[in-house]
mmCIF file of C-alpha atoms in Angstrom:
data_model
loop_
_atom_site.group_PDB
_atom_site.id
_atom_site.type_symbol
_atom_site.label_atom_id
_atom_site.label_comp_id
_atom_site.label_asym_id
_atom_site.label_seq_id
_atom_site.Cartn_x
_atom_site.Cartn_y
_atom_site.Cartn_z
ATOM 1 C CA MET A 1205 162.985 134.072 94.965
ATOM 2 C CA ASN A 1206 159.938 135.769 93.515
ATOM 3 C CA ARG A 1207 156.617 134.875 95.115
ATOM 4 C CA PRO A 1208 153.385 135.031 93.113
ATOM 5 C CA ALA A 1209 151.265 138.061 93.821
ATOM 6 C CA PRO A 1210 148.197 137.423 95.958
ATOM 7 C CA ARG A 1211 145.042 136.806 93.938
ATOM 8 C CA LYS A 1212 142.648 138.353 96.461
ATOM 9 C CA PRO A 1213 142.052 141.571 94.438
ATOM 10 C CA GLN A 1214 141.235 139.495 91.368
ATOM 11 C CA LEU A 1215 138.890 137.271 93.384
ATOM 12 C CA ASP A 1216 137.162 140.334 94.802
ATOM 13 C CA GLN A 1217 136.664 141.682 91.282
ATOM 14 C CA ASP A 1218 135.256 138.348 90.084
ATOM 15 C CA LEU A 1219 132.876 138.208 93.049
ATOM 16 C CA ALA A 1220 131.740 141.759 92.410
ATOM 17 C CA ALA A 1221 131.097 140.900 88.761
ATOM 18 C CA VAL A 1222 129.043 137.848 89.693
ATOM 19 C CA MET A 1223 127.032 139.863 92.223
ATOM 20 C CA ALA A 1224 126.389 142.491 89.575
ATOM 21 C CA ARG A 1225 125.107 139.886 87.088
ATOM 22 C CA HIS A 1226 122.947 138.022 89.644
ATOM 23 C CA PRO A 1227 121.901 140.551 92.308
ATOM 24 C CA ALA A 1228 118.804 138.587 93.361
ATOM 25 C CA GLN A 1229 120.894 135.624 94.473
ATOM 26 C CA PHE A 1230 122.885 137.733 96.924
ATOM 27 C CA GLN A 1231 120.066 139.744 98.443
ATOM 28 C CA THR A 1232 118.985 138.974 101.992
ATOM 29 C CA SER A 1233 115.371 137.823 102.121
ATOM 30 C CA TRP A 1234 114.100 138.724 105.571
ATOM 31 C CA GLN A 1235 110.785 137.119 104.727
ATOM 32 C CA THR A 1236 112.439 133.747 104.123
ATOM 33 C CA ARG A 1237 114.526 134.086 107.275
ATOM 34 C CA GLY A 1238 111.394 134.942 109.240
ATOM 35 C CA LYS A 1239 109.629 131.821 107.943
ATOM 36 C CA VAL A 1240 112.591 129.622 108.836
ATOM 37 C CA GLY A 1241 112.805 131.162 112.290
ATOM 38 C CA ALA A 1242 109.058 130.674 112.814
ATOM 39 C CA VAL A 1243 109.282 126.994 111.844
ATOM 40 C CA ILE A 1244 112.211 126.454 114.219
ATOM 41 C CA LEU A 1245 110.339 128.228 117.012
ATOM 42 C CA VAL A 1246 107.218 126.083 116.453
ATOM 43 C CA LEU A 1247 109.263 122.878 116.482
ATOM 44 C CA LEU A 1248 111.054 123.879 119.688
ATOM 45 C CA SER A 1249 107.730 124.788 121.287
ATOM 46 C CA LEU A 1250 106.253 121.419 120.341
ATOM 47 C CA ALA A 1251 109.313 119.650 121.751
ATOM 48 C CA VAL A 1252 109.046 121.527 125.065
ATOM 49 C CA PHE A 1253 105.293 120.910 125.244
ATOM 50 C CA GLY A 1254 105.832 117.218 124.559
ATOM 51 C CA MET A 1255 108.442 116.928 127.318
ATOM 52 C CA ILE A 1256 106.140 118.660 129.798
ATOM 53 C CA ARG A 1257 103.145 116.577 128.743
ATOM 54 C CA LEU A 1258 105.129 113.324 129.010
ATOM 55 C CA GLU A 1259 106.628 114.378 132.352
ATOM 56 C CA VAL A 1260 110.203 114.350 131.066
ATOM 57 C CA THR A 1261 111.930 116.247 133.860
ATOM 58 C CA PRO A 1262 115.635 116.731 134.607
ATOM 59 C CA ASP A 1263 115.384 115.164 138.079
ATOM 60 C CA ARG A 1264 113.847 111.974 136.692
ATOM 61 C CA PHE A 1265 116.461 111.872 133.940
ATOM 62 C CA PHE A 1266 119.448 112.190 136.288
ATOM 63 C CA SER A 1267 117.956 109.795 138.825
ATOM 64 C CA GLY A 1268 117.521 107.326 135.979
ATOM 65 C CA LEU A 1269 121.158 107.806 135.013
ATOM 66 C CA SER A 1270 122.247 107.013 138.548
ATOM 67 C CA ARG A 1271 120.100 103.876 138.457
ATOM 68 C CA LEU A 1272 121.661 102.898 135.149
ATOM 69 C CA GLY A 1273 125.117 103.411 136.629
ATOM 70 C CA TYR A 1274 124.164 101.074 139.478
ATOM 71 C CA PHE A 1275 123.135 98.409 136.942
ATOM 72 C CA VAL A 1276 126.441 98.743 135.074
ATOM 73 C CA ILE A 1277 128.484 98.496 138.278
ATOM 74 C CA GLU A 1278 126.559 95.414 139.410
ATOM 75 C CA MET A 1279 127.281 93.684 136.075
ATOM 76 C CA PHE A 1280 130.986 93.553 136.922
ATOM 77 C CA PRO A 1281 132.625 91.202 137.107
ATOM 78 C CA PRO A 1282 130.516 89.390 134.491
ATOM 79 C CA ASN A 1283 129.690 85.841 135.506
ATOM 80 C CA ALA A 1284 127.653 83.437 133.379
ATOM 81 C CA GLU A 1285 126.870 81.312 136.458
ATOM 82 C CA GLY A 1286 126.878 78.107 134.447
ATOM 83 C CA LYS A 1287 124.595 79.488 131.713
ATOM 84 C CA PHE A 1288 127.231 80.249 129.093
ATOM 85 C CA TRP A 1289 126.338 77.432 126.707
ATOM 86 C CA PHE A 1290 122.647 78.212 127.097
ATOM 87 C CA PHE A 1291 123.492 81.777 126.047
ATOM 88 C CA VAL A 1292 125.465 80.489 123.057
ATOM 89 C CA SER A 1293 122.556 78.287 121.974
ATOM 90 C CA ALA A 1294 120.106 81.185 122.318
ATOM 91 C CA LEU A 1295 122.426 83.505 120.377
ATOM 92 C CA VAL A 1296 122.721 80.969 117.545
ATOM 93 C CA GLU A 1297 118.928 80.736 117.533
ATOM 94 C CA THR A 1298 118.712 84.513 117.240
ATOM 95 C CA LEU A 1299 121.093 84.474 114.262
ATOM 96 C CA ALA A 1300 119.040 81.712 112.669
ATOM 97 C CA ILE A 1301 115.826 83.720 113.123
ATOM 98 C CA ALA A 1302 117.417 86.782 111.515
ATOM 99 C CA PHE A 1303 118.924 84.790 108.628
ATOM 100 C CA ALA A 1304 115.818 82.725 107.830
ATOM 101 C CA GLY A 1305 113.497 85.714 108.156
ATOM 102 C CA THR A 1306 115.625 88.016 106.003
ATOM 103 C CA LEU A 1307 116.233 85.435 103.265
ATOM 104 C CA THR A 1308 112.566 84.428 103.078
ATOM 105 C CA ALA A 1309 111.412 88.042 102.989
ATOM 106 C CA ALA A 1310 113.889 88.857 100.201
ATOM 107 C CA MET A 1311 112.718 85.923 98.070
ATOM 108 C CA LEU A 1312 109.083 86.955 98.511
ATOM 109 C CA ALA A 1313 109.724 90.678 97.992
ATOM 110 C CA ALA A 1314 111.827 90.378 94.813
ATOM 111 C CA PRO A 1315 109.018 89.358 92.402
ATOM 112 C CA VAL A 1316 106.502 91.651 94.094
ATOM 113 C CA ALA A 1317 108.891 94.589 93.676
ATOM 114 C CA PHE A 1318 108.648 94.332 89.885
ATOM 115 C CA LEU A 1319 104.852 94.568 90.156
ATOM 116 C CA ALA A 1320 105.272 97.764 92.196
ATOM 117 C CA ALA A 1321 107.708 99.372 89.720
ATOM 118 C CA ARG A 1322 106.225 101.913 87.324
ATOM 119 C CA ASN A 1323 108.709 101.124 84.557
ATOM 120 C CA VAL A 1324 107.678 97.438 84.586
ATOM 121 C CA ILE A 1325 103.913 97.613 85.197
ATOM 122 C CA PRO A 1326 102.535 100.757 83.536
ATOM 123 C CA ASN A 1327 99.033 100.108 84.933
ATOM 124 C CA ILE A 1328 98.715 102.656 87.731
ATOM 125 C CA PHE A 1329 96.110 100.658 89.608
ATOM 126 C CA VAL A 1330 98.333 97.576 89.846
ATOM 127 C CA HIS A 1331 101.524 99.171 91.153
ATOM 128 C CA PHE A 1332 99.567 101.612 93.342
ATOM 129 C CA THR A 1333 97.700 98.724 94.998
ATOM 130 C CA VAL A 1334 100.898 96.699 95.460
ATOM 131 C CA ARG A 1335 102.772 99.645 96.948
ATOM 132 C CA ARG A 1336 100.010 100.515 99.384
ATOM 133 C CA GLY A 1337 99.896 96.886 100.444
ATOM 134 C CA LEU A 1338 103.642 96.933 101.120
ATOM 135 C CA ASP A 1339 103.210 100.172 103.102
ATOM 136 C CA ILE A 1340 100.501 98.605 105.258
ATOM 137 C CA ILE A 1341 102.618 95.548 106.027
ATOM 138 C CA ARG A 1342 105.761 97.465 106.936
ATOM 139 C CA SER A 1343 103.870 100.031 109.009
ATOM 140 C CA VAL A 1344 103.430 97.429 111.782
ATOM 141 C CA ASP A 1345 106.482 97.092 114.042
ATOM 142 C CA ALA A 1346 108.333 93.790 114.391
ATOM 143 C CA LEU A 1347 107.398 93.551 118.066
ATOM 144 C CA ILE A 1348 103.688 93.757 117.188
ATOM 145 C CA TRP A 1349 104.085 91.119 114.485
ATOM 146 C CA ALA A 1350 105.879 88.921 117.010
ATOM 147 C CA LEU A 1351 102.987 89.258 119.454
ATOM 148 C CA VAL A 1352 100.534 88.373 116.689
ATOM 149 C CA TRP A 1353 102.451 85.304 115.523
ATOM 150 C CA VAL A 1354 103.095 84.094 119.075
ATOM 151 C CA GLY A 1355 99.340 84.078 119.516
ATOM 152 C CA VAL A 1356 98.860 82.259 116.193
ATOM 153 C CA VAL A 1357 101.636 79.618 116.117
ATOM 154 C CA GLY A 1358 102.693 79.638 119.760
ATOM 155 C CA LEU A 1359 105.958 80.439 121.517
ATOM 156 C CA GLY A 1360 109.295 79.757 119.864
ATOM 157 C CA PRO A 1361 111.577 80.818 117.014
ATOM 158 C CA PHE A 1362 108.990 80.070 114.309
ATOM 159 C CA ALA A 1363 106.975 83.076 115.462
ATOM 160 C CA GLY A 1364 110.149 85.179 115.376
ATOM 161 C CA VAL A 1365 110.923 84.141 111.804
ATOM 162 C CA LEU A 1366 107.391 85.010 110.686
ATOM 163 C CA ALA A 1367 107.605 88.405 112.397
ATOM 164 C CA VAL A 1368 110.883 89.236 110.626
ATOM 165 C CA VAL A 1369 109.442 88.052 107.303
ATOM 166 C CA CYS A 1370 106.409 90.324 107.619
ATOM 167 C CA VAL A 1371 108.400 93.435 108.458
ATOM 168 C CA ASP A 1372 111.150 92.880 105.890
ATOM 169 C CA PHE A 1373 108.754 91.851 103.125
ATOM 170 C CA GLY A 1374 107.175 95.297 103.152
ATOM 171 C CA ALA A 1375 110.428 97.223 103.534
ATOM 172 C CA LEU A 1376 112.448 95.225 100.997
ATOM 173 C CA GLY A 1377 109.586 95.249 98.512
ATOM 174 C CA LYS A 1378 109.529 99.052 98.592
ATOM 175 C CA LEU A 1379 113.321 99.388 98.334
ATOM 176 C CA PHE A 1380 113.571 96.785 95.553
ATOM 177 C CA SER A 1381 110.851 98.528 93.525
ATOM 178 C CA GLU A 1382 112.639 101.876 93.861
ATOM 179 C CA ALA A 1383 115.873 100.240 92.675
ATOM 180 C CA VAL A 1384 114.052 98.832 89.637
ATOM 181 C CA GLU A 1385 112.586 102.248 88.815
ATOM 182 C CA ALA A 1386 116.041 103.845 89.099
ATOM 183 C CA ALA A 1387 117.590 101.415 86.601
ATOM 184 C CA ASP A 1388 119.080 102.850 83.405
ATOM 185 C CA ASP A 1389 116.660 102.704 80.452
ATOM 186 C CA LYS A 1390 119.410 102.287 77.837
ATOM 187 C CA ALA A 1391 119.805 98.576 78.537
ATOM 188 C CA SER A 1392 116.034 98.067 78.279
ATOM 189 C CA GLU A 1393 115.915 99.968 74.992
ATOM 190 C CA GLY A 1394 118.713 97.775 73.663
ATOM 191 C CA VAL A 1395 116.847 94.570 74.519
ATOM 192 C CA ILE A 1396 113.598 95.819 72.979
ATOM 193 C CA SER A 1397 115.376 97.050 69.835
ATOM 194 C CA THR A 1398 116.729 93.546 69.190
ATOM 195 C CA GLY A 1399 113.260 92.003 69.294
ATOM 196 C CA GLY A 1400 113.014 91.141 72.993
ATOM 197 C CA ASN A 1401 109.706 91.190 74.830
ATOM 198 C CA GLY A 1402 108.828 92.453 78.310
ATOM 199 C CA LEU A 1403 110.125 89.349 80.075
ATOM 200 C CA HIS A 1404 113.419 89.550 78.175
ATOM 201 C CA ARG A 1405 113.695 93.183 79.225
ATOM 202 C CA VAL A 1406 113.258 92.269 82.883
ATOM 203 C CA ARG A 1407 115.610 89.280 82.682
ATOM 204 C CA PHE A 1408 118.478 90.764 80.667
ATOM 205 C CA ALA A 1409 118.224 94.520 81.312
ATOM 206 C CA LEU A 1410 116.711 95.176 84.735
ATOM 207 C CA ILE A 1411 117.756 92.237 86.901
ATOM 208 C CA PRO A 1412 121.533 92.526 86.173
ATOM 209 C CA GLN A 1413 121.386 96.201 87.165
ATOM 210 C CA VAL A 1414 119.366 95.884 90.376
ATOM 211 C CA LEU A 1415 120.696 92.553 91.659
ATOM 212 C CA PRO A 1416 123.827 94.029 93.329
ATOM 213 C CA VAL A 1417 121.702 96.727 94.988
ATOM 214 C CA MET A 1418 119.220 94.128 96.210
ATOM 215 C CA ALA A 1419 121.980 91.934 97.599
ATOM 216 C CA SER A 1420 123.512 94.889 99.441
ATOM 217 C CA GLN A 1421 120.146 95.797 100.961
ATOM 218 C CA VAL A 1422 119.540 92.204 102.064
ATOM 219 C CA LEU A 1423 122.899 92.143 103.839
ATOM 220 C CA TYR A 1424 122.090 95.383 105.637
ATOM 221 C CA PHE A 1425 118.691 94.070 106.701
ATOM 222 C CA PHE A 1426 120.240 90.858 108.019
ATOM 223 C CA GLU A 1427 122.613 92.926 110.136
ATOM 224 C CA SER A 1428 119.690 94.972 111.454
ATOM 225 C CA ASN A 1429 117.509 91.915 112.037
ATOM 226 C CA VAL A 1430 120.056 90.393 114.407
ATOM 227 C CA ARG A 1431 119.218 93.244 116.762
ATOM 228 C CA SER A 1432 115.489 93.004 116.000
ATOM 229 C CA ALA A 1433 115.475 89.263 116.684
ATOM 230 C CA THR A 1434 116.991 90.002 120.081
ATOM 231 C CA ILE A 1435 114.101 92.319 120.932
ATOM 232 C CA ILE A 1436 111.243 90.145 119.674
ATOM 233 C CA GLY A 1437 112.530 87.293 121.820
ATOM 234 C CA ILE A 1438 111.292 89.254 124.833
ATOM 235 C CA VAL A 1439 107.679 88.430 123.908
ATOM 236 C CA GLY A 1440 108.445 84.721 123.504
ATOM 237 C CA ALA A 1441 109.546 84.600 119.861
ATOM 238 C CA GLY A 1442 112.761 82.693 120.598
ATOM 239 C CA GLY A 1443 116.390 83.740 120.860
ATOM 240 C CA VAL A 1444 118.241 85.585 123.581
ATOM 241 C CA GLY A 1445 115.427 88.034 124.270
ATOM 242 C CA GLN A 1446 113.745 85.735 126.751
ATOM 243 C CA TYR A 1447 116.964 85.469 128.782
ATOM 244 C CA LEU A 1448 117.390 89.250 128.703
ATOM 245 C CA ALA A 1449 113.841 89.867 129.901
ATOM 246 C CA GLU A 1450 114.112 87.281 132.676
ATOM 247 C CA MET A 1451 117.438 88.534 134.035
ATOM 248 C CA VAL A 1452 116.359 92.188 133.973
ATOM 249 C CA ARG A 1453 113.115 91.286 135.727
ATOM 250 C CA VAL A 1454 114.903 89.534 138.634
ATOM 251 C CA LEU A 1455 117.982 91.844 138.511
ATOM 252 C CA ASP A 1456 120.357 88.940 137.868
ATOM 253 C CA LEU A 1457 122.975 91.371 136.573
ATOM 254 C CA PRO A 1458 126.333 89.487 136.316
ATOM 255 C CA PRO A 1459 124.950 86.956 133.765
ATOM 256 C CA LEU A 1460 123.212 89.847 132.033
ATOM 257 C CA GLY A 1461 126.606 91.504 131.550
ATOM 258 C CA VAL A 1462 127.954 88.333 129.919
ATOM 259 C CA LEU A 1463 124.981 88.093 127.561
ATOM 260 C CA ILE A 1464 125.105 91.777 126.572
ATOM 261 C CA PHE A 1465 128.839 91.463 125.863
ATOM 262 C CA MET A 1466 128.197 88.406 123.674
ATOM 263 C CA ILE A 1467 125.513 90.272 121.738
ATOM 264 C CA LEU A 1468 127.765 93.307 121.222
ATOM 265 C CA VAL A 1469 130.639 91.176 119.940
ATOM 266 C CA THR A 1470 128.347 89.234 117.603
ATOM 267 C CA VAL A 1471 126.754 92.372 116.166
ATOM 268 C CA ALA A 1472 130.190 93.992 115.682
ATOM 269 C CA ILE A 1473 131.511 90.954 113.802
ATOM 270 C CA ILE A 1474 128.424 90.803 111.591
ATOM 271 C CA ASP A 1475 128.718 94.543 110.908
ATOM 272 C CA VAL A 1476 132.328 94.205 109.727
ATOM 273 C CA ILE A 1477 131.595 91.187 107.520
ATOM 274 C CA SER A 1478 128.423 92.745 106.098
ATOM 275 C CA SER A 1479 130.180 96.033 105.287
ATOM 276 C CA ARG A 1480 132.960 94.260 103.401
ATOM 277 C CA LEU A 1481 130.487 92.106 101.495
ATOM 278 C CA ARG A 1482 128.455 95.151 100.502
ATOM 279 C CA LEU A 1483 131.577 96.894 99.217
ATOM 280 C CA ALA A 1484 132.543 93.766 97.291
ATOM 281 C CA ILE A 1485 129.083 93.469 95.726
ATOM 282 C CA ILE A 1486 128.517 97.101 94.764
ATOM 283 C CA GLY A 1487 132.166 97.929 94.168
ATOM 284 C CA ARG A 1488 134.227 100.810 95.464
ATOM 285 C CA PRO A 1489 133.672 104.175 93.789
ATOM 286 C CA GLN A 1490 136.243 104.984 91.146
ATOM 287 C CA LYS A 1491 138.478 107.929 91.861
ATOM 288 C CA PRO A 1492 138.361 110.639 89.205
#
């Protein structure tokens, strides 16, 4: 049985021909390598300086790990100690905060996103002002917004919902506007060529293109906000965060293990459902 001859000599000849036609692409630039090495060295130096300045030492790190191991051991066996249904109620409240906050933020951000899109509002002052406003809102962390709203409306889930709305309004508004700007212009040209106006262009050309992307982003943010709503509860914004903070403070570790397990299971379930919904909305990529 005859085997095909190896193609390595032919490949070597082709490579030599390419190198001969484009010699600059195959030359080693020691200047570029020196710049890259200098940047890496500066970044490493800054990292080391930061660790020294912040007193990040190996002995503190490993002692902290041993303390963490003690916490994990003390959580077993998990025991709710009669608080299971209180945990369930708080977890449902956390889900409600994440859902209400995400949905409200999406409804508020959708129309604002079209004002921030360059291909919808050609006036540079309008979309620049809207975008900078969205940047300012989303630059404040959810925990800070929760502290602000707790001081304004008092303790409870309402403050948590408002905190999630503020953070997601800025982030979703930016992402929605980028999706609008990335839309294909052919559909818009078709609407305009048939006598449609600007509103018709938005309604029949842009919205059908960006709606699946928006829906996918909203699902992802809801999944993320379940974790955020857990954290903002620590400052009194409702949900399971207040239980977490209380049990860590008094080192009531067996119930803490139950609550952490419940949160992990809930987040995992939401992640699976959200991933499948996003694939169903956007569609699986077609194989060539």
